[in-house]
């Protein structure tokens, strides 16, 4: 074989290898959908007909950004750009403070504003509303929430108004009672949904939760069942099994000891230190010195959350707070999105079989995405925003 023939053969071999390599990579990047197969008007039919980013073979995949090819990198990047502002996220909220029945305060950040964009009164407005629930230590100011709010309000077919809530003491919300938020207690969400549904009786409500906020939302949807005033819900990186998530975060190691725990504890410590006088008023009787010296989230949960709700320790609290069992009772369209490489919400904690059995639910699993990351493209963009918008638009258009 002469030199030209050898070169041609090597080039052909390299081309074929690259082709099959890229094909295999794209195949592994496809969205894996888990849904029940029975019934006529099910979430399956809704997604198959109206959510191409989850079902269309040409669109239903997440190829991670080249420099964010692992779940850990995706997670770190998501945290690192939390306060980033660009054309996709640069919005200004209108804030409303809402007092809860126990005297605590939850803030609602509205975008584009609390009033309907068409100028109609609260009682007559039909513009749909999306309630957004941040995770532990998160707030409405995070990049992924601002980006989602802008897209839903400006680019979705339904032009959905956004009500991003900030938990007690978070997102510059004053702590006006000694009660702190947690993954177990859904009472604040119950009150917020009631308030918004009563204020805007003709507006349909959808809801999305992230991480711990996703767990709260899943529990809420199970508790309310077919009485839920939320027309559809989506959860991102939901820790369905809090025991597994708790162990993943508590296991000693470089990532937990140097990255995840310090980041979460820095946010929690600011909330605790800023509101320590109010926390001291609790009748529970917290060991304040120990709380302020806590180095891990599980320590705070041991010293505050477990004690406040009568659990023996954080592990009993995590078991009780888990939302896995709630999936069975969900009776409204419900979409969960999780990444197989999430280093915090491990995939083994996701109740895959429950999604196969409940026709009101669907689970989308992508191979790469980390914890609330899901960045794709050379210039990283948040992948889940499009399927969330498609899902909400489909529900809102159905029997609107």
Short mmCIF file of C-alpha atoms in Angstrom, two decimals:
data_model
loop_
_atom_site.label_atom_id
_atom_site.label_comp_id
_atom_site.label_asym_id
_atom_site.label_seq_id
_atom_site.Cartn_x
_atom_site.Cartn_y
_atom_site.Cartn_z
CA UNK A 1 0.00 0.00 0.00
CA UNK A 2 1.49 3.36 -1.04
CA UNK A 3 1.65 6.44 1.15
CA UNK A 4 -1.49 8.00 -0.29
CA UNK A 5 -3.51 4.84 0.28
CA UNK A 6 -2.26 4.56 3.86
CA UNK A 7 -3.19 8.17 4.57
CA UNK A 8 -6.61 7.62 3.06
CA UNK A 9 -7.11 4.46 5.13
CA UNK A 10 -6.01 6.17 8.37
CA UNK A 11 -8.27 9.14 7.66
CA UNK A 12 -11.25 6.89 6.95
CA UNK A 13 -10.58 4.90 10.13
CA UNK A 14 -10.29 8.07 12.19
CA UNK A 15 -13.48 9.44 10.63
CA UNK A 16 -15.44 6.27 11.34
CA UNK A 17 -14.11 6.14 14.92
CA UNK A 18 -15.04 9.80 15.48
CA UNK A 19 -18.49 9.26 13.98
CA UNK A 20 -19.28 6.31 16.19
CA UNK A 21 -17.71 8.04 19.19
CA UNK A 22 -19.83 11.15 18.75
CA UNK A 23 -22.92 9.03 18.04
CA UNK A 24 -22.35 7.06 21.24
CA UNK A 25 -21.81 10.27 23.22
CA UNK A 26 -25.04 11.79 21.88
CA UNK A 27 -26.89 8.55 22.55
CA UNK A 28 -25.72 8.67 26.17
CA UNK A 29 -26.81 12.31 26.37
CA UNK A 30 -30.43 11.55 25.50
CA UNK A 31 -33.18 12.25 27.99
CA UNK A 32 -34.46 9.11 29.68
CA UNK A 33 -38.18 9.40 30.37
CA UNK A 34 -39.91 7.32 33.03
CA UNK A 35 -43.72 7.38 32.83
CA UNK A 36 -46.72 5.16 33.36
CA UNK A 37 -48.06 3.57 30.19
CA UNK A 38 -51.75 3.28 31.07
CA UNK A 39 -54.61 5.72 30.72
CA UNK A 40 -55.81 8.16 28.07
CA UNK A 41 -55.46 11.68 29.49
CA UNK A 42 -52.15 11.16 31.25
CA UNK A 43 -48.94 13.09 31.69
CA UNK A 44 -47.46 10.74 29.10
CA UNK A 45 -49.78 11.99 26.35
CA UNK A 46 -49.24 15.60 27.45
CA UNK A 47 -45.46 15.30 27.23
CA UNK A 48 -45.39 13.26 24.03
CA UNK A 49 -47.60 15.79 22.24
CA UNK A 50 -46.30 19.08 23.61
CA UNK A 51 -42.78 18.71 25.06
CA UNK A 52 -40.31 18.15 22.19
CA UNK A 53 -37.29 18.92 24.37
CA UNK A 54 -38.13 15.72 26.26
CA UNK A 55 -39.36 13.49 23.42
CA UNK A 56 -38.13 14.68 20.00
CA UNK A 57 -35.10 12.59 19.00
CA UNK A 58 -33.48 15.68 17.50
CA UNK A 59 -33.93 17.79 20.63
CA UNK A 60 -34.32 15.53 23.65
CA UNK A 61 -30.76 15.41 24.86
CA UNK A 62 -28.40 17.35 27.11
CA UNK A 63 -24.82 17.55 25.92
CA UNK A 64 -22.97 19.16 28.84
CA UNK A 65 -20.82 22.23 28.31
CA UNK A 66 -17.27 21.05 27.43
CA UNK A 67 -15.68 22.38 30.62
CA UNK A 68 -18.60 21.17 32.76
CA UNK A 69 -18.55 17.50 31.86
CA UNK A 70 -19.07 16.07 35.38
CA UNK A 71 -21.78 16.50 37.96
CA UNK A 72 -19.35 18.06 40.41
CA UNK A 73 -18.23 20.70 37.90
CA UNK A 74 -21.84 21.46 36.97
CA UNK A 75 -22.75 21.87 40.65
CA UNK A 76 -19.77 24.11 41.45
CA UNK A 77 -20.42 26.29 38.40
CA UNK A 78 -24.09 26.67 39.34
CA UNK A 79 -23.09 27.91 42.78
CA UNK A 80 -20.31 30.10 41.40
CA UNK A 81 -22.56 32.10 39.06
CA UNK A 82 -25.43 32.51 41.54
CA UNK A 83 -25.28 36.31 41.38
CA UNK A 84 -24.32 36.60 37.70
CA UNK A 85 -26.36 39.04 35.61
CA UNK A 86 -26.68 38.85 31.85
CA UNK A 87 -29.31 39.31 29.19
CA UNK A 88 -30.95 36.03 30.19
CA UNK A 89 -31.29 36.85 33.87
CA UNK A 90 -31.26 40.61 34.34
CA UNK A 91 -34.64 41.28 35.95
CA UNK A 92 -36.06 43.42 38.73
CA UNK A 93 -38.60 41.99 41.14
CA UNK A 94 -41.50 43.63 42.94
CA UNK A 95 -41.38 42.43 46.55
CA UNK A 96 -44.32 41.60 48.78
CA UNK A 97 -43.94 40.56 52.43
CA UNK A 98 -46.51 38.05 53.60
CA UNK A 99 -47.11 37.29 57.28
CA UNK A 100 -47.77 33.65 58.11
CA UNK A 101 -50.32 32.48 60.68
CA UNK A 102 -47.64 32.04 63.38
CA UNK A 103 -46.24 35.55 62.87
CA UNK A 104 -43.37 34.48 60.64
CA UNK A 105 -42.65 36.23 57.34
CA UNK A 106 -42.21 34.89 53.82
CA UNK A 107 -41.38 37.26 50.96
CA UNK A 108 -42.79 36.94 47.46
CA UNK A 109 -40.74 38.42 44.62
CA UNK A 110 -43.02 39.04 41.65
CA UNK A 111 -41.87 39.31 38.05
CA UNK A 112 -42.67 41.35 36.04
CA UNK A 113 -44.87 42.58 38.90
CA UNK A 114 -47.71 41.60 41.18
CA UNK A 115 -50.36 43.16 38.92
CA UNK A 116 -51.47 41.49 35.71
CA UNK A 117 -49.62 42.61 32.60
CA UNK A 118 -52.91 43.39 30.82
CA UNK A 119 -53.98 45.82 33.53
CA UNK A 120 -56.93 43.76 34.76
CA UNK A 121 -57.80 43.64 38.46
CA UNK A 122 -56.63 40.82 40.72
CA UNK A 123 -60.14 39.40 40.81
CA UNK A 124 -60.47 39.40 37.00
CA UNK A 125 -56.92 38.55 35.92
CA UNK A 126 -56.54 35.26 34.06
CA UNK A 127 -52.76 35.50 33.59
CA UNK A 128 -51.24 32.28 34.98
CA UNK A 129 -48.85 32.41 37.91
CA UNK A 130 -45.78 30.25 38.60
CA UNK A 131 -44.72 29.91 42.24
CA UNK A 132 -40.97 29.24 42.51
CA UNK A 133 -39.46 27.64 45.63
CA UNK A 134 -35.67 27.89 46.21
CA UNK A 135 -33.58 25.26 47.93
CA UNK A 136 -31.61 25.27 51.19
CA UNK A 137 -29.77 28.57 51.52
CA UNK A 138 -31.17 29.71 48.16
CA UNK A 139 -33.29 32.69 47.19
CA UNK A 140 -35.06 34.38 44.31
CA UNK A 141 -31.79 36.18 43.49
CA UNK A 142 -30.05 33.04 42.23
CA UNK A 143 -29.12 32.96 38.55
CA UNK A 144 -31.18 29.90 37.64
CA UNK A 145 -34.31 31.35 39.26
CA UNK A 146 -33.93 34.77 37.63
CA UNK A 147 -33.27 33.13 34.25
CA UNK A 148 -36.33 30.91 34.62
CA UNK A 149 -38.51 33.84 35.73
CA UNK A 150 -37.50 35.93 32.73
CA UNK A 151 -38.15 33.07 30.30
CA UNK A 152 -41.55 32.14 31.74
CA UNK A 153 -42.74 35.75 31.82
CA UNK A 154 -41.39 36.84 28.45
CA UNK A 155 -40.86 33.79 26.23
CA UNK A 156 -43.39 31.13 27.26
CA UNK A 157 -46.60 30.91 25.22
CA UNK A 158 -48.64 31.50 28.38
CA UNK A 159 -46.62 34.58 29.48
CA UNK A 160 -46.58 33.24 33.02
CA UNK A 161 -46.23 35.75 35.85
CA UNK A 162 -43.69 34.57 38.45
CA UNK A 163 -44.00 34.61 42.24
CA UNK A 164 -40.62 33.54 43.62
CA UNK A 165 -40.85 32.95 47.33
CA UNK A 166 -38.05 33.42 49.85
CA UNK A 167 -38.10 31.25 52.94
CA UNK A 168 -38.09 32.70 56.45
CA UNK A 169 -34.85 34.61 57.05
CA UNK A 170 -33.53 34.04 53.51
CA UNK A 171 -33.21 36.38 50.53
CA UNK A 172 -33.20 39.45 52.81
CA UNK A 173 -36.49 38.39 54.34
CA UNK A 174 -36.80 39.36 58.00
CA UNK A 175 -37.14 36.57 60.54
CA UNK A 176 -40.15 37.61 62.61
CA UNK A 177 -40.69 34.38 64.54
CA UNK A 178 -38.31 31.79 65.99
CA UNK A 179 -39.48 29.17 63.49
CA UNK A 180 -37.03 28.42 60.66
CA UNK A 181 -37.80 26.74 57.34
CA UNK A 182 -36.94 23.10 56.64
CA UNK A 183 -37.67 20.17 54.32
CA UNK A 184 -40.36 18.65 56.56
CA UNK A 185 -42.78 21.53 57.18
CA UNK A 186 -45.04 22.39 54.22
CA UNK A 187 -47.29 24.84 56.10
CA UNK A 188 -45.78 28.00 54.57
CA UNK A 189 -46.39 26.67 51.04
CA UNK A 190 -49.98 25.78 51.98
CA UNK A 191 -50.54 29.36 53.14
CA UNK A 192 -48.85 30.97 50.13
CA UNK A 193 -50.87 28.88 47.65
CA UNK A 194 -54.10 29.73 49.47
CA UNK A 195 -53.21 33.43 49.52
CA UNK A 196 -52.35 33.61 45.82
CA UNK A 197 -55.34 31.51 44.72
CA UNK A 198 -57.71 33.69 46.77
CA UNK A 199 -56.11 36.90 45.51
CA UNK A 200 -56.24 35.80 41.85
CA UNK A 201 -59.24 33.44 41.68
CA UNK A 202 -59.28 33.24 37.86
CA UNK A 203 -55.53 32.68 37.41
CA UNK A 204 -54.25 29.12 37.11
CA UNK A 205 -51.26 28.34 39.29
CA UNK A 206 -48.24 26.19 38.49
CA UNK A 207 -45.25 25.63 40.74
CA UNK A 208 -41.58 24.67 40.50
CA UNK A 209 -39.20 23.76 43.31
CA UNK A 210 -35.44 23.35 43.46
CA UNK A 211 -33.60 20.86 45.69
CA UNK A 212 -35.06 21.22 49.21
CA UNK A 213 -37.79 23.43 47.73
CA UNK A 214 -38.54 20.55 45.35
CA UNK A 215 -38.90 18.21 48.31
CA UNK A 216 -41.35 20.59 50.00
CA UNK A 217 -43.35 20.87 46.78
CA UNK A 218 -43.47 17.10 46.26
CA UNK A 219 -44.73 16.59 49.81
CA UNK A 220 -47.32 19.33 49.30
CA UNK A 221 -48.61 17.78 46.05
CA UNK A 222 -48.97 14.42 47.79
CA UNK A 223 -50.71 15.95 50.79
CA UNK A 224 -53.26 17.83 48.68
CA UNK A 225 -53.87 15.13 46.07
CA UNK A 226 -56.81 15.99 43.82
CA UNK A 227 -57.64 18.98 46.02
CA UNK A 228 -54.49 20.82 45.01
CA UNK A 229 -54.96 24.34 43.69
CA UNK A 230 -51.67 23.94 41.80
CA UNK A 231 -52.50 22.88 38.24
CA UNK A 232 -49.05 21.42 37.55
CA UNK A 233 -45.72 21.08 39.33
CA UNK A 234 -42.11 20.57 38.32
CA UNK A 235 -39.24 19.66 40.62
CA UNK A 236 -35.54 20.02 39.82
CA UNK A 237 -32.89 17.93 41.63
CA UNK A 238 -35.40 16.77 44.22
CA UNK A 239 -33.91 14.85 47.19
CA UNK A 240 -36.77 12.34 47.35
CA UNK A 241 -34.85 10.28 49.92
CA UNK A 242 -33.44 12.74 52.45
CA UNK A 243 -31.58 9.98 54.27
CA UNK A 244 -29.52 9.23 51.18
CA UNK A 245 -28.93 12.94 50.56
CA UNK A 246 -28.02 13.50 54.21
CA UNK A 247 -25.47 10.70 54.13
CA UNK A 248 -24.04 11.95 50.81
CA UNK A 249 -23.47 15.41 52.28
CA UNK A 250 -22.16 14.11 55.62
CA UNK A 251 -19.60 11.64 54.28
CA UNK A 252 -16.09 13.00 54.97
CA UNK A 253 -14.14 13.88 51.85
CA UNK A 254 -12.56 16.72 49.95
CA UNK A 255 -15.71 17.89 48.14
CA UNK A 256 -17.90 17.86 51.24
CA UNK A 257 -15.27 19.21 53.62
CA UNK A 258 -13.89 21.92 51.34
CA UNK A 259 -16.75 22.81 48.97
CA UNK A 260 -20.33 21.70 49.62
CA UNK A 261 -20.52 21.94 53.42
CA UNK A 262 -18.62 25.26 53.72
CA UNK A 263 -20.80 26.81 51.01
CA UNK A 264 -24.08 25.71 52.61
CA UNK A 265 -22.94 26.52 56.13
CA UNK A 266 -21.74 30.01 55.17
CA UNK A 267 -25.28 30.85 54.05
CA UNK A 268 -26.95 29.20 57.04
CA UNK A 269 -24.54 30.82 59.48
CA UNK A 270 -25.36 34.28 58.12
CA UNK A 271 -29.06 33.62 58.67
CA UNK A 272 -28.44 32.27 62.17
CA UNK A 273 -26.10 35.05 63.27
CA UNK A 274 -28.30 37.79 61.83
CA UNK A 275 -31.38 36.47 63.61
CA UNK A 276 -29.93 34.91 66.75
CA UNK A 277 -31.95 37.11 69.12
CA UNK A 278 -35.21 36.02 67.51
CA UNK A 279 -34.15 32.35 67.53
CA UNK A 280 -33.41 32.63 71.26
CA UNK A 281 -37.07 33.46 71.91
CA UNK A 282 -38.11 29.92 70.97
CA UNK A 283 -39.66 27.84 73.74
CA UNK A 284 -37.76 24.82 72.41
CA UNK A 285 -34.57 25.90 74.16
CA UNK A 286 -31.79 25.60 71.61
CA UNK A 287 -28.12 25.28 72.53
CA UNK A 288 -27.19 28.56 70.85
CA UNK A 289 -23.43 28.23 71.44
CA UNK A 290 -23.41 24.79 69.81
CA UNK A 291 -25.55 26.05 66.93
CA UNK A 292 -23.12 28.88 66.15
CA UNK A 293 -20.19 26.44 66.24
CA UNK A 294 -21.85 23.91 63.90
CA UNK A 295 -19.72 22.94 60.91
CA UNK A 296 -22.15 20.72 58.98
CA UNK A 297 -25.76 20.99 57.90
CA UNK A 298 -26.50 17.77 59.80
CA UNK A 299 -25.25 19.48 62.98
CA UNK A 300 -27.75 22.33 62.50
CA UNK A 301 -30.51 19.84 61.78
CA UNK A 302 -29.60 17.93 64.95
CA UNK A 303 -29.55 21.05 67.11
CA UNK A 304 -32.49 22.98 65.63
CA UNK A 305 -34.79 21.17 63.18
CA UNK A 306 -34.95 17.77 64.88
CA UNK A 307 -35.40 19.38 68.28
CA UNK A 308 -38.11 21.78 67.08
CA UNK A 309 -40.23 18.96 65.62
CA UNK A 310 -39.64 16.32 68.28
CA UNK A 311 -37.29 14.03 66.34
CA UNK A 312 -34.52 12.20 68.17
CA UNK A 313 -31.84 13.36 65.74
CA UNK A 314 -31.29 14.63 62.20
CA UNK A 315 -31.56 11.13 60.73
CA UNK A 316 -35.08 10.62 62.08
CA UNK A 317 -35.95 14.06 60.70
CA UNK A 318 -34.52 13.20 57.26
CA UNK A 319 -36.57 9.99 57.16
CA UNK A 320 -39.78 11.82 58.05
CA UNK A 321 -39.07 14.66 55.62
CA UNK A 322 -38.42 12.42 52.61
CA UNK A 323 -40.91 12.99 49.77
CA UNK A 324 -40.55 9.61 48.03
CA UNK A 325 -43.77 8.23 49.53
CA UNK A 326 -45.66 11.36 48.43
CA UNK A 327 -45.27 10.52 44.73
CA UNK A 328 -47.99 7.84 44.97
CA UNK A 329 -50.61 10.38 46.08
CA UNK A 330 -49.96 13.06 43.43
CA UNK A 331 -53.05 13.75 41.31
CA UNK A 332 -51.96 16.75 39.23
CA UNK A 333 -49.48 16.78 36.29
CA UNK A 334 -46.05 16.45 37.87
CA UNK A 335 -42.62 16.45 36.19
CA UNK A 336 -39.35 15.66 37.98
CA UNK A 337 -35.96 16.34 36.40
CA UNK A 338 -32.85 14.73 37.92
CA UNK A 339 -29.26 14.14 36.80
CA UNK A 340 -27.61 10.75 37.11
CA UNK A 341 -24.35 12.43 38.17
CA UNK A 342 -25.82 14.65 40.90
CA UNK A 343 -23.29 14.51 43.78
CA UNK A 344 -25.85 15.67 46.37
CA UNK A 345 -29.20 14.18 45.33
CA UNK A 346 -27.91 10.75 44.40
CA UNK A 347 -29.80 8.95 41.66
CA UNK A 348 -30.32 5.86 43.85
CA UNK A 349 -32.60 8.00 46.01
CA UNK A 350 -34.99 8.73 43.13
CA UNK A 351 -38.11 6.48 43.34
CA UNK A 352 -38.11 5.43 39.68
CA UNK A 353 -40.70 2.65 40.15
CA UNK A 354 -43.22 5.06 41.64
CA UNK A 355 -43.11 7.19 38.50
CA UNK A 356 -43.82 4.08 36.42
CA UNK A 357 -46.97 3.44 38.45
CA UNK A 358 -48.53 6.91 38.76
CA UNK A 359 -49.91 8.22 35.42
CA UNK A 360 -50.00 11.76 36.81
CA UNK A 361 -46.22 11.88 37.05
CA UNK A 362 -43.17 11.79 34.79
CA UNK A 363 -39.45 11.59 35.53
CA UNK A 364 -36.78 12.89 33.17
CA UNK A 365 -33.25 11.68 33.87
CA UNK A 366 -30.21 13.09 32.09
CA UNK A 367 -26.74 11.61 32.36
CA UNK A 368 -25.00 14.91 33.14
CA UNK A 369 -26.30 17.96 34.99
CA UNK A 370 -25.10 17.83 38.57
CA UNK A 371 -27.18 19.51 41.26
CA UNK A 372 -29.37 22.25 39.72
CA UNK A 373 -26.75 22.74 37.01
CA UNK A 374 -27.88 21.23 33.69
CA UNK A 375 -25.61 23.52 31.66
CA UNK A 376 -25.29 22.82 27.94
CA UNK A 377 -23.47 24.48 25.05
CA UNK A 378 -20.11 26.19 24.50
CA UNK A 379 -21.53 29.27 26.23
CA UNK A 380 -23.27 27.48 29.13
CA UNK A 381 -27.06 27.77 29.05
CA UNK A 382 -29.50 26.19 31.51
CA UNK A 383 -31.09 23.25 29.71
CA UNK A 384 -34.10 22.59 31.95
CA UNK A 385 -35.73 25.99 31.35
CA UNK A 386 -37.14 24.92 27.96
CA UNK A 387 -38.76 21.62 29.06
CA UNK A 388 -40.22 23.33 32.13
CA UNK A 389 -41.78 26.06 29.97
CA UNK A 390 -43.10 23.48 27.49
CA UNK A 391 -44.63 21.41 30.29
CA UNK A 392 -46.34 24.38 31.94
CA UNK A 393 -47.58 25.74 28.60
CA UNK A 394 -49.05 22.32 27.75
CA UNK A 395 -50.92 22.06 31.05
CA UNK A 396 -52.16 25.65 30.92
CA UNK A 397 -53.41 25.22 27.36
CA UNK A 398 -55.19 21.98 28.27
CA UNK A 399 -58.73 22.76 29.48
CA UNK A 400 -57.74 26.37 30.00
#
